[in-house]
Amino acid sequence: MCRWAAWSGTPIFLQDILSAPEHSLIVQSQNASECKTAINGDGFGVAWYADLPEPGLFRDINPAWSDSNLPSIAAQIRSPLFLAHVRATTGSAISRNNCHPFVVGRWSFMHNGQVGGFDQFRKAADMSIPEVFYNHRKGATDSEALFLNALGYNLDADPVEAMSRAVYEMERLSRERGHTPHMRFSGAFSDGKRLFAMRYASDANAPTLYYKCGSSPSGVMLVSEPLEADTQGWHAVPQGSVCCVEDGEISIVAMPAADTFRDAA
């Protein structure tokens, strides 16, 4: 399992999430409190939006706590919207191409969770990626395959529907060829203007997801687990829901039912 955090609002420095809080993302890379493994040392990554439509991206295989470049970068880069991730692999190799976030065009995506038995149907998952997006398949993770499938379902037009369809499709493959837990998913994705976070599982154990709205600085923070020991102001996102942040406003909507897409097919 992994840990991640995302911000949308008044520009802040990356260090305001990565290192400054008492339970910052770098602290969580060594001592996470709400996941199976306290250590998330199999790489890290940050995607941030600035003056261009496409995000900047910095990823590496070092543990976040030991990378000498990360503190300097985090202290210099300020952004109104960014995604940050520390990784604990569930089976795929430790490589830069397998580190989150993943970026295609102006979209960025990161994930915490697992797809049961992915190694048993990796070929089928890859074959489901539309050809127009397959050249972006650089790594070997279930997360990247799911993201590319969501792009194929027209993430631009309806992000909630597209990501939901991609999650359900991966869950279907796991049910047919993999094993339990078929789907555990807590993911964040953005086009640089809108930020989304989804929480879902095929059982009752979806990975944790919280949000907090702030006034100074003004914005919305989405996280795997709160960044402070005092959890006042942090709200758990219900399982089967999506947080949508746009123009400083947050809304929480239910994921469309899987039957919706089966009927359409």
mmCIF file of C-alpha atoms in Angstrom:
data_model
loop_
_atom_site.group_PDB
_atom_site.id
_atom_site.type_symbol
_atom_site.label_atom_id
_atom_site.label_comp_id
_atom_site.label_asym_id
_atom_site.label_seq_id
_atom_site.Cartn_x
_atom_site.Cartn_y
_atom_site.Cartn_z
ATOM 1 C CA MET A 1 0.000 0.000 0.000
ATOM 2 C CA CYS A 2 1.065 3.616 -0.510
ATOM 3 C CA ARG A 3 0.402 7.078 0.894
ATOM 4 C CA TRP A 4 -0.456 10.200 -1.060
ATOM 5 C CA ALA A 5 -1.593 13.808 -0.686
ATOM 6 C CA ALA A 6 -3.002 16.401 -3.078
ATOM 7 C CA TRP A 7 -3.683 20.132 -2.877
ATOM 8 C CA SER A 8 -5.894 22.547 -4.815
ATOM 9 C CA GLY A 9 -6.152 26.203 -3.862
ATOM 10 C CA THR A 10 -3.938 29.184 -3.138
ATOM 11 C CA PRO A 11 -0.380 28.404 -4.283
ATOM 12 C CA ILE A 12 1.684 26.773 -1.544
ATOM 13 C CA PHE A 13 5.165 25.291 -1.451
ATOM 14 C CA LEU A 14 5.446 21.556 -1.954
ATOM 15 C CA GLN A 15 7.170 21.331 1.422
ATOM 16 C CA ASP A 16 3.927 22.443 3.090
ATOM 17 C CA ILE A 17 2.654 18.920 2.475
ATOM 18 C CA LEU A 18 5.816 16.916 1.894
ATOM 19 C CA SER A 19 7.856 17.829 4.946
ATOM 20 C CA ALA A 20 6.489 20.668 7.106
ATOM 21 C CA PRO A 21 3.462 19.034 8.852
ATOM 22 C CA GLU A 22 4.091 16.847 11.904
ATOM 23 C CA HIS A 23 2.683 13.845 10.016
ATOM 24 C CA SER A 24 3.876 14.946 6.586
ATOM 25 C CA LEU A 25 4.078 12.677 3.581
ATOM 26 C CA ILE A 26 7.791 12.126 4.213
ATOM 27 C CA VAL A 27 6.995 11.130 7.798
ATOM 28 C CA GLN A 28 4.342 8.763 6.432
ATOM 29 C CA SER A 29 6.942 7.195 4.155
ATOM 30 C CA GLN A 30 8.631 5.928 7.337
ATOM 31 C CA ASN A 31 5.754 5.742 9.792
ATOM 32 C CA ALA A 32 2.314 5.565 8.209
ATOM 33 C CA SER A 33 -0.455 4.887 10.710
ATOM 34 C CA GLU A 34 -3.479 3.860 8.598
ATOM 35 C CA CYS A 35 -2.195 1.228 6.192
ATOM 36 C CA LYS A 36 -0.909 -2.348 6.370
ATOM 37 C CA THR A 37 2.742 -1.357 6.138
ATOM 38 C CA ALA A 38 4.182 1.577 8.055
ATOM 39 C CA ILE A 39 7.068 1.872 5.579
ATOM 40 C CA ASN A 40 6.508 3.312 2.098
ATOM 41 C CA GLY A 41 10.051 3.385 0.803
ATOM 42 C CA ASP A 42 9.819 2.043 -2.760
ATOM 43 C CA GLY A 43 10.057 5.408 -4.481
ATOM 44 C CA PHE A 44 8.174 8.693 -4.559
ATOM 45 C CA GLY A 45 6.858 11.268 -6.987
ATOM 46 C CA VAL A 46 5.321 14.718 -7.339
ATOM 47 C CA ALA A 47 3.294 16.196 -10.207
ATOM 48 C CA TRP A 48 2.625 19.943 -10.047
ATOM 49 C CA TYR A 49 0.891 22.527 -12.216
ATOM 50 C CA ALA A 50 2.306 25.960 -12.887
ATOM 51 C CA ASP A 51 2.385 28.091 -16.069
ATOM 52 C CA LEU A 52 1.897 25.319 -18.630
ATOM 53 C CA PRO A 53 -1.146 23.090 -19.162
ATOM 54 C CA GLU A 54 0.982 19.972 -18.634
ATOM 55 C CA PRO A 55 2.288 19.263 -15.143
ATOM 56 C CA GLY A 56 5.880 19.092 -14.049
ATOM 57 C CA LEU A 57 6.929 15.645 -12.848
ATOM 58 C CA PHE A 58 9.669 14.484 -10.502
ATOM 59 C CA ARG A 59 9.932 10.793 -9.585
ATOM 60 C CA ASP A 60 12.666 8.569 -8.254
ATOM 61 C CA ILE A 61 13.209 5.152 -6.724
ATOM 62 C CA ASN A 62 14.850 6.408 -3.536
ATOM 63 C CA PRO A 63 12.823 6.438 -0.332
ATOM 64 C CA ALA A 64 11.395 9.924 0.085
ATOM 65 C CA TRP A 65 13.179 10.361 3.423
ATOM 66 C CA SER A 66 16.623 9.746 1.914
ATOM 67 C CA ASP A 67 16.491 11.652 -1.371
ATOM 68 C CA SER A 68 18.790 14.662 -1.053
ATOM 69 C CA ASN A 69 17.155 16.543 -3.937
ATOM 70 C CA LEU A 70 13.580 16.402 -2.671
ATOM 71 C CA PRO A 71 13.830 18.889 0.241
ATOM 72 C CA SER A 72 15.489 21.507 -1.983
ATOM 73 C CA ILE A 73 12.906 21.107 -4.748
ATOM 74 C CA ALA A 74 10.016 21.134 -2.264
ATOM 75 C CA ALA A 75 11.284 24.366 -0.691
ATOM 76 C CA GLN A 76 11.481 26.176 -4.052
ATOM 77 C CA ILE A 77 8.429 25.040 -6.028
ATOM 78 C CA ARG A 78 5.100 26.662 -5.279
ATOM 79 C CA SER A 79 1.934 25.489 -7.005
ATOM 80 C CA PRO A 80 -1.844 25.907 -6.754
ATOM 81 C CA LEU A 81 -2.419 22.240 -7.554
ATOM 82 C CA PHE A 82 -0.191 19.240 -7.050
ATOM 83 C CA LEU A 83 -0.193 15.506 -6.358
ATOM 84 C CA ALA A 84 2.453 13.794 -4.190
ATOM 85 C CA HIS A 85 2.955 10.075 -3.566
ATOM 86 C CA VAL A 86 5.190 7.704 -1.588
ATOM 87 C CA ARG A 87 5.176 4.113 -2.777
ATOM 88 C CA ALA A 88 5.065 0.664 -1.210
ATOM 89 C CA THR A 89 5.016 -1.833 -4.056
ATOM 90 C CA THR A 90 2.450 -4.641 -4.074
ATOM 91 C CA GLY A 91 4.528 -6.746 -6.446
ATOM 92 C CA SER A 92 5.810 -4.740 -9.404
ATOM 93 C CA ALA A 93 9.473 -3.811 -9.634
ATOM 94 C CA ILE A 94 11.019 -0.776 -7.965
ATOM 95 C CA SER A 95 11.698 1.445 -10.969
ATOM 96 C CA ARG A 96 11.124 5.064 -11.918
ATOM 97 C CA ASN A 97 8.514 4.042 -14.501
ATOM 98 C CA ASN A 98 6.484 2.357 -11.763
ATOM 99 C CA CYS A 99 6.537 5.366 -9.440
ATOM 100 C CA HIS A 100 3.451 7.557 -9.145
ATOM 101 C CA PRO A 101 2.105 9.985 -10.236
ATOM 102 C CA PHE A 102 1.621 9.014 -13.873
ATOM 103 C CA VAL A 103 1.187 11.814 -16.409
ATOM 104 C CA VAL A 104 -0.328 11.879 -19.901
ATOM 105 C CA GLY A 105 -0.841 15.291 -21.480
ATOM 106 C CA ARG A 106 -2.425 17.545 -18.880
ATOM 107 C CA TRP A 107 -3.746 14.626 -16.789
ATOM 108 C CA SER A 108 -1.967 13.291 -13.711
ATOM 109 C CA PHE A 109 -2.954 10.276 -11.625
ATOM 110 C CA MET A 110 -1.826 8.447 -8.478
ATOM 111 C CA HIS A 111 -3.212 5.453 -6.630
ATOM 112 C CA ASN A 112 -3.111 3.606 -3.334
ATOM 113 C CA GLY A 113 -4.492 0.090 -3.242
ATOM 114 C CA GLN A 114 -4.301 -3.223 -5.035
ATOM 115 C CA VAL A 115 -5.937 -5.347 -7.708
ATOM 116 C CA GLY A 116 -6.027 -8.985 -6.641
ATOM 117 C CA GLY A 117 -4.016 -11.332 -8.866
ATOM 118 C CA PHE A 118 -2.934 -8.672 -11.343
ATOM 119 C CA ASP A 119 0.076 -10.732 -12.474
ATOM 120 C CA GLN A 120 -2.343 -13.416 -13.652
ATOM 121 C CA PHE A 121 -4.141 -11.117 -16.093
ATOM 122 C CA ARG A 122 -1.612 -8.382 -16.855
ATOM 123 C CA LYS A 123 -1.694 -9.193 -20.563
ATOM 124 C CA ALA A 124 -5.489 -8.879 -20.688
ATOM 125 C CA ALA A 125 -5.314 -5.585 -18.810
ATOM 126 C CA ASP A 126 -2.714 -4.251 -21.239
ATOM 127 C CA MET A 127 -4.778 -5.372 -24.235
ATOM 128 C CA SER A 128 -7.753 -3.386 -22.926
ATOM 129 C CA ILE A 129 -5.770 -0.114 -23.180
ATOM 130 C CA PRO A 130 -6.776 1.787 -26.343
ATOM 131 C CA GLU A 131 -4.028 1.842 -28.940
ATOM 132 C CA VAL A 132 -3.890 5.640 -28.943
ATOM 133 C CA PHE A 133 -2.760 5.554 -25.301
ATOM 134 C CA TYR A 134 -0.729 2.353 -25.252
ATOM 135 C CA ASN A 135 2.542 4.080 -26.163
ATOM 136 C CA HIS A 136 2.302 5.775 -22.752
ATOM 137 C CA ARG A 137 2.556 2.383 -21.020
ATOM 138 C CA LYS A 138 6.077 2.682 -19.613
ATOM 139 C CA GLY A 139 5.852 0.595 -16.433
ATOM 140 C CA ALA A 140 4.222 -2.613 -15.248
ATOM 141 C CA THR A 141 1.778 -1.525 -12.534
ATOM 142 C CA ASP A 142 -1.944 -2.104 -12.340
ATOM 143 C CA SER A 143 -2.251 1.618 -11.505
ATOM 144 C CA GLU A 144 -0.798 2.810 -14.800
ATOM 145 C CA ALA A 145 -2.949 0.376 -16.800
ATOM 146 C CA LEU A 146 -6.049 1.599 -14.972
ATOM 147 C CA PHE A 147 -5.162 5.241 -15.667
ATOM 148 C CA LEU A 148 -4.634 4.629 -19.384
ATOM 149 C CA ASN A 149 -7.949 2.810 -19.556
ATOM 150 C CA ALA A 150 -9.662 5.778 -17.897
ATOM 151 C CA LEU A 151 -8.181 8.053 -20.566
ATOM 152 C CA GLY A 152 -9.660 5.711 -23.145
ATOM 153 C CA TYR A 153 -13.070 6.075 -21.541
ATOM 154 C CA ASN A 154 -12.803 9.845 -22.203
ATOM 155 C CA LEU A 155 -11.493 11.255 -18.957
ATOM 156 C CA ASP A 156 -11.772 14.749 -20.451
ATOM 157 C CA ALA A 157 -15.525 14.544 -21.003
ATOM 158 C CA ASP A 158 -16.620 12.940 -17.729
ATOM 159 C CA PRO A 159 -13.795 12.233 -15.266
ATOM 160 C CA VAL A 160 -15.965 10.522 -12.648
ATOM 161 C CA GLU A 161 -17.606 8.186 -15.139
ATOM 162 C CA ALA A 162 -14.367 7.405 -16.966
ATOM 163 C CA MET A 163 -12.402 6.543 -13.824
ATOM 164 C CA SER A 164 -15.313 4.530 -12.439
ATOM 165 C CA ARG A 165 -15.494 2.477 -15.637
ATOM 166 C CA ALA A 166 -11.760 1.824 -15.527
ATOM 167 C CA VAL A 167 -11.954 0.689 -11.888
ATOM 168 C CA TYR A 168 -14.880 -1.623 -12.592
ATOM 169 C CA GLU A 169 -13.175 -3.081 -15.666
ATOM 170 C CA MET A 170 -10.058 -3.931 -13.658
ATOM 171 C CA GLU A 171 -12.225 -5.410 -10.924
ATOM 172 C CA ARG A 172 -14.001 -7.568 -13.527
ATOM 173 C CA LEU A 173 -10.703 -8.960 -14.769
ATOM 174 C CA SER A 174 -9.670 -9.747 -11.199
ATOM 175 C CA ARG A 175 -12.946 -11.556 -10.536
ATOM 176 C CA GLU A 176 -12.535 -13.621 -13.705
ATOM 177 C CA ARG A 177 -8.807 -14.400 -13.503
ATOM 178 C CA GLY A 178 -7.351 -13.092 -10.246
ATOM 179 C CA HIS A 179 -8.128 -13.414 -6.560
ATOM 180 C CA THR A 180 -9.406 -11.433 -3.598
ATOM 181 C CA PRO A 181 -9.281 -8.632 -2.706
ATOM 182 C CA HIS A 182 -10.409 -7.864 -6.238
ATOM 183 C CA MET A 183 -10.214 -4.094 -5.924
ATOM 184 C CA ARG A 184 -8.948 -1.704 -3.280
ATOM 185 C CA PHE A 185 -8.728 1.819 -4.646
ATOM 186 C CA SER A 186 -7.984 5.290 -3.325
ATOM 187 C CA GLY A 187 -6.826 7.503 -6.154
ATOM 188 C CA ALA A 188 -6.446 11.151 -7.121
ATOM 189 C CA PHE A 189 -6.402 12.631 -10.610
ATOM 190 C CA SER A 190 -6.326 16.114 -12.093
ATOM 191 C CA ASP A 191 -6.292 18.033 -15.362
ATOM 192 C CA GLY A 192 -4.650 21.066 -13.754
ATOM 193 C CA LYS A 193 -7.922 22.869 -13.100
ATOM 194 C CA ARG A 194 -10.060 20.214 -11.456
ATOM 195 C CA LEU A 195 -8.956 17.747 -8.767
ATOM 196 C CA PHE A 196 -10.719 14.459 -8.090
ATOM 197 C CA ALA A 197 -10.256 11.755 -5.468
ATOM 198 C CA MET A 198 -12.084 8.414 -5.469
ATOM 199 C CA ARG A 199 -12.494 5.794 -2.738
ATOM 200 C CA TYR A 200 -13.764 2.323 -3.597
ATOM 201 C CA ALA A 201 -13.348 -1.376 -2.805
ATOM 202 C CA SER A 202 -14.947 -4.630 -3.894
ATOM 203 C CA ASP A 203 -15.305 -5.472 -0.184
ATOM 204 C CA ALA A 204 -15.834 -3.339 2.911
ATOM 205 C CA ASN A 205 -12.176 -2.349 3.253
ATOM 206 C CA ALA A 206 -11.526 0.577 0.951
ATOM 207 C CA PRO A 207 -8.223 2.409 1.580
ATOM 208 C CA THR A 208 -8.601 5.496 3.712
ATOM 209 C CA LEU A 209 -9.245 8.918 2.184
ATOM 210 C CA TYR A 210 -9.728 12.269 3.934
ATOM 211 C CA TYR A 211 -10.250 15.883 2.977
ATOM 212 C CA LYS A 212 -9.794 19.191 4.761
ATOM 213 C CA CYS A 213 -10.854 22.669 3.686
ATOM 214 C CA GLY A 214 -8.627 25.550 4.745
ATOM 215 C CA SER A 215 -8.959 29.333 4.822
ATOM 216 C CA SER A 216 -5.313 30.283 5.385
ATOM 217 C CA PRO A 217 -4.126 29.199 2.929
ATOM 218 C CA SER A 218 -7.403 28.833 1.107
ATOM 219 C CA GLY A 219 -7.899 25.470 -0.531
ATOM 220 C CA VAL A 220 -8.704 21.784 -0.225
ATOM 221 C CA MET A 221 -6.304 19.067 0.844
ATOM 222 C CA LEU A 222 -6.957 15.407 0.006
ATOM 223 C CA VAL A 223 -4.872 12.761 1.761
ATOM 224 C CA SER A 224 -4.545 9.074 2.561
ATOM 225 C CA GLU A 225 -4.267 10.015 6.211
ATOM 226 C CA PRO A 226 -4.324 13.336 8.101
ATOM 227 C CA LEU A 227 -1.149 15.404 8.191
ATOM 228 C CA GLU A 228 -1.509 16.247 11.890
ATOM 229 C CA ALA A 229 -2.041 14.224 15.045
ATOM 230 C CA ASP A 230 -5.025 16.473 15.786
ATOM 231 C CA THR A 231 -7.606 15.230 13.283
ATOM 232 C CA GLN A 232 -10.041 18.090 13.897
ATOM 233 C CA GLY A 233 -11.225 19.450 10.561
ATOM 234 C CA TRP A 234 -10.379 16.276 8.664
ATOM 235 C CA HIS A 235 -13.344 14.425 7.161
ATOM 236 C CA ALA A 236 -13.396 10.822 5.986
ATOM 237 C CA VAL A 237 -14.707 10.310 2.453
ATOM 238 C CA PRO A 238 -17.393 7.593 2.310
ATOM 239 C CA GLN A 239 -16.586 4.410 0.434
ATOM 240 C CA GLY A 240 -17.965 4.462 -3.109
ATOM 241 C CA SER A 241 -17.634 8.248 -3.352
ATOM 242 C CA VAL A 242 -15.703 10.847 -5.338
ATOM 243 C CA CYS A 243 -14.451 14.221 -4.102
ATOM 244 C CA CYS A 244 -14.588 16.857 -6.834
ATOM 245 C CA VAL A 245 -12.691 20.134 -6.319
ATOM 246 C CA GLU A 246 -13.096 23.019 -8.758
ATOM 247 C CA ASP A 247 -12.733 26.787 -8.313
ATOM 248 C CA GLY A 248 -12.204 26.355 -4.575
ATOM 249 C CA GLU A 249 -15.434 24.422 -4.081
ATOM 250 C CA ILE A 250 -15.636 20.779 -3.016
ATOM 251 C CA SER A 251 -18.489 18.392 -3.669
ATOM 252 C CA ILE A 252 -18.832 14.697 -2.894
ATOM 253 C CA VAL A 253 -20.760 12.515 -5.300
ATOM 254 C CA ALA A 254 -21.496 8.797 -5.443
ATOM 255 C CA MET A 255 -19.735 6.676 -8.028
ATOM 256 C CA PRO A 256 -22.069 5.440 -10.744
ATOM 257 C CA ALA A 257 -23.075 1.821 -10.239
ATOM 258 C CA ALA A 258 -21.172 -0.852 -12.143
ATOM 259 C CA ASP A 259 -24.470 -2.093 -13.634
ATOM 260 C CA THR A 260 -24.803 1.236 -15.418
ATOM 261 C CA PHE A 261 -21.905 0.355 -17.694
ATOM 262 C CA ARG A 262 -22.821 -3.307 -18.128
ATOM 263 C CA ASP A 263 -26.276 -2.293 -19.302
ATOM 264 C CA ALA A 264 -24.773 0.264 -21.709
ATOM 265 C CA ALA A 265 -22.478 -2.382 -23.175
#
